[in-house]
Amino acid sequence: MGKNLAMTAADLFGLNIQANPKYGSEKKGQPTTFYATLAEEPLRLNCELMHVNAVLAPDPNVFRHSNPLAGMEDGGVFIMQSDLSEEEFWNSIPGTAQRALKSKGIKVYLLDAFKIASEEASDPALRYRMQGAAFMGAFFHVSPLVHRYGLEEGKLFDGIRVQLKKKFGHLGERVVEDNVRVIRRGFDEIRELDVEHLSSEKSEAGSVPQMPDALDGTGWRDGIGNPGRFWEQVCHLYQTGDDGIADPFAAISAIPAATSTIRDMTDVRFEIPEFIAEK
């Protein structure tokens, strides 16, 4: 989605672009940050973006494992995946995020792109990929680019179709039109959140990560296999959102047993399997 968005903007508006994903150590099935810079002047910097004007968050659980508002400029645009009502969404995000959105005057938009993709995808396996296409449509709806360059809506979608043919044309016209339809719905179905009329939480209680019983190191020998040491040097830092020091265990390709007890992946999943005990 990020690549298609950047290349479409380059074609339509003659902009210089720089776009790249940032992968962590765990790639498959994990949220990925994608950076894109669109500018009229040549781009000479090549680095992660620390100051951004727009953030698109297709992950509905993003506030549970990261801060998507980090580095956002005042008056920026924040678009997030959500099937909740405005009030339900507002109450679901942390008080710190509520206050940041209000104090910075950030415009907040909600889009149920996953629903759009589920309804439009000919293959259920394509839902996640096509969700990004809906966000692309949402971006062009709220971005000032279309108005700044005086581009009519019809020409915008003509340009989007041309870009999609370059990417998906070899898969057939149906694939191209499916994506155009999803982008169109993302463009039309985005909803703006009236942040000014919503109250923010004054404070919220924090919590200190607790070492799981399975990692209790009191009965273990000292050394690389001690899970208590692993918790203190690696797990606790990740749980508090701080990458901390370089992981000494990674340097020697060693890891204690039972460490999966601290890595709950449900926060980064759209769908959680149901365990049916009798089967």
Short mmCIF file of C-alpha atoms in Angstrom, two decimals:
data_model
loop_
_atom_site.label_atom_id
_atom_site.label_comp_id
_atom_site.label_asym_id
_atom_site.label_seq_id
_atom_site.Cartn_x
_atom_site.Cartn_y
_atom_site.Cartn_z
CA MET A 1 0.00 0.00 0.00
CA GLY A 2 2.76 2.43 0.90
CA LYS A 3 4.65 1.74 -2.30
CA ASN A 4 1.53 2.06 -4.48
CA LEU A 5 0.53 5.28 -2.73
CA ALA A 6 3.96 6.85 -3.22
CA MET A 7 4.28 5.82 -6.87
CA THR A 8 0.76 7.04 -7.66
CA ALA A 9 1.54 10.42 -6.06
CA ALA A 10 4.74 10.62 -8.11
CA ASP A 11 2.88 9.93 -11.36
CA LEU A 12 -0.09 12.21 -10.66
CA PHE A 13 1.66 15.19 -9.10
CA GLY A 14 5.22 14.90 -10.40
CA LEU A 15 6.58 14.59 -6.87
CA ASN A 16 9.90 13.19 -5.76
CA ILE A 17 9.36 10.18 -3.55
CA GLN A 18 11.27 8.07 -1.10
CA ALA A 19 9.51 5.06 0.42
CA ASN A 20 10.68 2.04 2.36
CA PRO A 21 9.48 -0.43 5.00
CA LYS A 22 11.14 -0.95 8.37
CA TYR A 23 11.29 -4.61 9.34
CA GLY A 24 11.93 -5.79 12.86
CA SER A 25 13.53 -9.06 13.81
CA GLU A 26 10.13 -10.80 13.61
CA LYS A 27 8.68 -10.27 10.16
CA LYS A 28 5.96 -12.75 9.31
CA GLY A 29 2.57 -11.69 10.62
CA GLN A 30 3.98 -8.69 12.49
CA PRO A 31 3.05 -5.03 12.08
CA THR A 32 5.46 -3.24 9.76
CA THR A 33 6.23 0.47 9.75
CA PHE A 34 6.38 1.97 6.26
CA TYR A 35 7.89 5.40 5.67
CA ALA A 36 7.11 7.58 2.66
CA THR A 37 8.24 11.09 1.81
CA LEU A 38 6.55 13.07 -0.96
CA ALA A 39 8.23 16.35 -1.91
CA GLU A 40 8.58 18.83 -4.75
CA GLU A 41 12.30 19.27 -4.13
CA PRO A 42 14.95 16.52 -4.44
CA LEU A 43 15.21 14.28 -1.37
CA ARG A 44 18.72 14.09 0.06
CA LEU A 45 18.08 12.41 3.41
CA ASN A 46 17.80 8.66 3.79
CA CYS A 47 16.64 7.81 7.29
CA GLU A 48 13.65 6.93 9.44
CA LEU A 49 11.16 9.79 9.65
CA MET A 50 11.06 11.56 13.01
CA HIS A 51 8.58 14.29 12.00
CA VAL A 52 5.50 13.26 10.01
CA ASN A 53 2.37 14.93 8.66
CA ALA A 54 0.20 11.86 8.17
CA VAL A 55 -0.04 8.46 9.83
CA LEU A 56 -2.09 5.56 8.47
CA ALA A 57 -2.70 2.72 10.96
CA PRO A 58 -4.38 -0.37 9.42
CA ASP A 59 -3.71 -2.21 12.70
CA PRO A 60 -6.71 -1.72 15.06
CA ASN A 61 -4.54 -2.77 18.03
CA VAL A 62 -1.68 -0.39 17.29
CA PHE A 63 -2.00 1.50 20.57
CA ARG A 64 -1.48 -1.72 22.52
CA HIS A 65 2.05 -2.30 21.27
CA SER A 66 3.38 1.04 20.01
CA ASN A 67 2.78 4.79 19.83
CA PRO A 68 1.59 5.67 16.31
CA LEU A 69 1.46 9.38 17.22
CA ALA A 70 5.20 9.66 17.92
CA GLY A 71 6.67 12.48 15.84
CA MET A 72 3.37 13.75 14.45
CA GLU A 73 3.34 17.43 13.57
CA ASP A 74 0.65 19.81 14.80
CA GLY A 75 -2.39 19.75 12.52
CA GLY A 76 -1.43 16.38 11.05
CA VAL A 77 -3.74 13.64 9.80
CA PHE A 78 -4.26 10.30 11.57
CA ILE A 79 -6.27 7.54 9.85
CA MET A 80 -6.98 4.34 11.76
CA GLN A 81 -8.71 1.04 11.12
CA SER A 82 -11.82 0.76 13.28
CA ASP A 83 -15.29 -0.74 13.16
CA LEU A 84 -16.28 1.04 16.39
CA SER A 85 -18.51 4.04 16.87
CA GLU A 86 -16.74 7.36 17.41
CA GLU A 87 -17.26 7.29 21.17
CA GLU A 88 -16.27 3.62 21.48
CA PHE A 89 -13.09 4.24 19.52
CA TRP A 90 -12.20 7.30 21.59
CA ASN A 91 -12.66 5.39 24.84
CA SER A 92 -10.55 2.49 23.54
CA ILE A 93 -7.34 4.50 23.08
CA PRO A 94 -5.04 5.57 25.94
CA GLY A 95 -5.60 8.87 27.71
CA THR A 96 -2.12 9.99 26.64
CA ALA A 97 -3.15 9.53 23.00
CA GLN A 98 -6.42 11.39 23.55
CA ARG A 99 -4.57 14.36 25.01
CA ALA A 100 -1.94 14.34 22.25
CA LEU A 101 -4.57 14.33 19.51
CA LYS A 102 -6.39 17.28 21.07
CA SER A 103 -3.34 19.36 22.00
CA LYS A 104 -1.73 18.98 18.57
CA GLY A 105 -4.94 19.61 16.66
CA ILE A 106 -4.54 16.36 14.75
CA LYS A 107 -7.41 15.46 12.45
CA VAL A 108 -8.60 11.93 13.19
CA TYR A 109 -10.34 9.69 10.65
CA LEU A 110 -11.72 6.18 11.03
CA LEU A 111 -12.06 3.59 8.28
CA ASP A 112 -13.28 0.00 8.43
CA ALA A 113 -10.98 -1.07 5.62
CA PHE A 114 -11.00 -4.69 6.75
CA LYS A 115 -14.77 -4.86 6.21
CA ILE A 116 -14.39 -3.31 2.76
CA ALA A 117 -11.66 -5.76 1.81
CA SER A 118 -13.63 -8.72 3.18
CA GLU A 119 -16.65 -7.76 1.08
CA GLU A 120 -14.72 -7.05 -2.10
CA ALA A 121 -11.89 -9.61 -2.13
CA SER A 122 -12.55 -12.50 -4.50
CA ASP A 123 -10.13 -14.60 -2.44
CA PRO A 124 -10.32 -14.43 1.40
CA ALA A 125 -6.52 -14.64 1.52
CA LEU A 126 -6.36 -11.22 -0.17
CA ARG A 127 -8.28 -9.40 2.58
CA TYR A 128 -5.17 -8.11 4.33
CA ARG A 129 -3.52 -6.90 1.14
CA MET A 130 -6.69 -5.22 -0.11
CA GLN A 131 -7.24 -3.54 3.23
CA GLY A 132 -4.21 -1.42 2.36
CA ALA A 133 -5.86 -0.39 -0.91
CA ALA A 134 -8.81 1.05 1.03
CA PHE A 135 -6.38 3.09 3.12
CA MET A 136 -4.83 4.42 -0.07
CA GLY A 137 -8.22 5.77 -1.11
CA ALA A 138 -8.71 7.30 2.34
CA PHE A 139 -5.33 9.03 2.13
CA PHE A 140 -6.12 10.73 -1.18
CA HIS A 141 -9.48 11.87 0.22
CA VAL A 142 -8.00 13.72 3.20
CA SER A 143 -4.58 14.66 1.80
CA PRO A 144 -4.21 18.29 0.62
CA LEU A 145 -2.39 17.05 -2.51
CA VAL A 146 -5.53 16.66 -4.64
CA HIS A 147 -6.72 20.20 -3.87
CA ARG A 148 -3.24 21.74 -3.98
CA TYR A 149 -2.67 20.53 -7.54
CA GLY A 150 -6.26 21.09 -8.65
CA LEU A 151 -6.78 17.47 -9.65
CA GLU A 152 -10.36 16.47 -10.35
CA GLU A 153 -11.69 13.32 -8.72
CA GLY A 154 -12.15 11.60 -12.06
CA LYS A 155 -8.55 12.23 -13.09
CA LEU A 156 -7.38 11.03 -9.68
CA PHE A 157 -9.00 7.64 -10.18
CA ASP A 158 -7.85 7.46 -13.79
CA GLY A 159 -4.30 7.89 -12.50
CA ILE A 160 -4.84 5.29 -9.78
CA ARG A 161 -6.12 2.81 -12.37
CA VAL A 162 -3.04 3.38 -14.55
CA GLN A 163 -0.75 2.69 -11.59
CA LEU A 164 -2.68 -0.44 -10.64
CA LYS A 165 -2.45 -1.76 -14.20
CA LYS A 166 1.32 -1.44 -14.00
CA LYS A 167 1.38 -3.49 -10.83
CA PHE A 168 -1.47 -5.98 -11.29
CA GLY A 169 -2.16 -5.92 -15.02
CA HIS A 170 -0.45 -9.28 -15.56
CA LEU A 171 -3.01 -10.83 -13.16
CA GLY A 172 -5.96 -9.73 -15.29
CA GLU A 173 -8.44 -6.90 -15.51
CA ARG A 174 -10.57 -8.30 -12.69
CA VAL A 175 -7.77 -7.88 -10.15
CA VAL A 176 -7.21 -4.29 -11.28
CA GLU A 177 -10.90 -3.42 -11.02
CA ASP A 178 -11.24 -5.14 -7.62
CA ASN A 179 -8.50 -2.90 -6.28
CA VAL A 180 -9.97 0.22 -7.88
CA ARG A 181 -13.31 -0.59 -6.27
CA VAL A 182 -11.71 -1.01 -2.83
CA ILE A 183 -9.81 2.26 -3.20
CA ARG A 184 -13.03 3.98 -4.24
CA ARG A 185 -14.82 2.72 -1.14
CA GLY A 186 -11.93 3.78 1.09
CA PHE A 187 -12.17 7.23 -0.49
CA ASP A 188 -15.91 7.43 0.11
CA GLU A 189 -16.38 5.65 3.46
CA ILE A 190 -13.78 7.38 5.62
CA ARG A 191 -15.31 9.12 8.67
CA GLU A 192 -13.94 12.13 10.53
CA LEU A 193 -13.86 12.05 14.31
CA ASP A 194 -14.99 15.23 16.07
CA VAL A 195 -12.11 15.32 18.56
CA GLU A 196 -12.95 18.75 19.97
CA HIS A 197 -16.27 17.58 21.41
CA LEU A 198 -14.85 14.47 23.08
CA SER A 199 -13.44 14.59 26.60
CA SER A 200 -10.03 13.11 27.36
CA GLU A 201 -9.05 11.06 30.39
CA LYS A 202 -7.15 13.11 32.97
CA SER A 203 -4.90 10.28 34.08
CA GLU A 204 -4.42 6.56 33.72
CA ALA A 205 -2.79 3.95 35.87
CA GLY A 206 0.41 2.40 34.61
CA SER A 207 1.56 -1.13 35.30
CA VAL A 208 4.93 -2.77 35.80
CA PRO A 209 5.48 -5.93 33.69
CA GLN A 210 5.59 -9.05 35.86
CA MET A 211 7.81 -12.01 35.14
CA PRO A 212 5.68 -15.09 34.30
CA ASP A 213 5.95 -17.99 36.73
CA ALA A 214 7.41 -20.16 33.97
CA LEU A 215 10.46 -17.87 33.87
CA ASP A 216 11.04 -17.81 37.62
CA GLY A 217 14.80 -18.22 37.86
CA THR A 218 15.13 -19.01 41.58
CA GLY A 219 15.54 -22.73 40.99
CA TRP A 220 17.91 -22.44 38.04
CA ARG A 221 21.68 -22.33 37.75
CA ASP A 222 23.45 -19.15 36.75
CA GLY A 223 24.49 -18.84 33.11
CA ILE A 224 22.93 -18.34 29.71
CA GLY A 225 20.11 -20.78 30.45
CA ASN A 226 18.83 -18.81 33.44
CA PRO A 227 15.38 -17.49 32.46
CA GLY A 228 15.39 -14.88 35.23
CA ARG A 229 18.45 -13.28 33.71
CA PHE A 230 16.80 -13.41 30.28
CA TRP A 231 13.74 -11.62 31.72
CA GLU A 232 15.83 -8.84 33.26
CA GLN A 233 18.12 -8.25 30.29
CA VAL A 234 15.72 -8.76 27.38
CA CYS A 235 12.03 -9.43 28.10
CA HIS A 236 11.40 -6.65 30.63
CA LEU A 237 12.87 -4.07 28.27
CA TYR A 238 10.66 -5.17 25.38
CA GLN A 239 7.59 -5.27 27.62
CA THR A 240 8.14 -1.63 28.61
CA GLY A 241 8.58 -0.53 24.99
CA ASP A 242 12.32 0.09 25.29
CA ASP A 243 14.69 -1.83 23.03
CA GLY A 244 17.34 -1.32 25.69
CA ILE A 245 20.83 -2.74 25.39
CA ALA A 246 21.93 -5.15 22.69
CA ASP A 247 20.58 -8.60 23.44
CA PRO A 248 23.55 -10.68 24.69
CA PHE A 249 21.63 -13.89 24.02
CA ALA A 250 21.23 -13.07 20.32
CA ALA A 251 25.01 -12.64 20.02
CA ILE A 252 25.57 -16.30 20.88
CA SER A 253 22.36 -17.67 19.34
CA ALA A 254 21.05 -18.89 22.70
CA ILE A 255 17.67 -18.60 24.37
CA PRO A 256 16.30 -20.17 27.57
CA ALA A 257 13.28 -22.44 27.59
CA ALA A 258 9.68 -21.23 28.09
CA THR A 259 10.36 -17.71 26.85
CA SER A 260 7.25 -17.78 24.63
CA THR A 261 5.21 -17.15 27.79
CA ILE A 262 6.03 -13.43 27.56
CA ARG A 263 5.21 -12.98 23.86
CA ASP A 264 1.43 -12.76 23.49
CA MET A 265 0.63 -12.17 19.81
CA THR A 266 -3.12 -11.56 20.17
CA ASP A 267 -2.60 -7.78 20.09
CA VAL A 268 -1.40 -7.94 16.49
CA ARG A 269 -4.10 -10.25 15.13
CA PHE A 270 -7.40 -9.41 13.49
CA GLU A 271 -8.82 -12.86 14.14
CA ILE A 272 -8.11 -15.21 17.04
CA PRO A 273 -8.81 -18.95 16.61
CA GLU A 274 -11.37 -20.44 18.98
CA PHE A 275 -10.15 -23.42 21.00
CA ILE A 276 -12.80 -26.17 20.99
CA ALA A 277 -11.75 -28.50 23.81
CA GLU A 278 -13.92 -31.48 22.84
CA LYS A 279 -12.27 -31.64 19.41
#
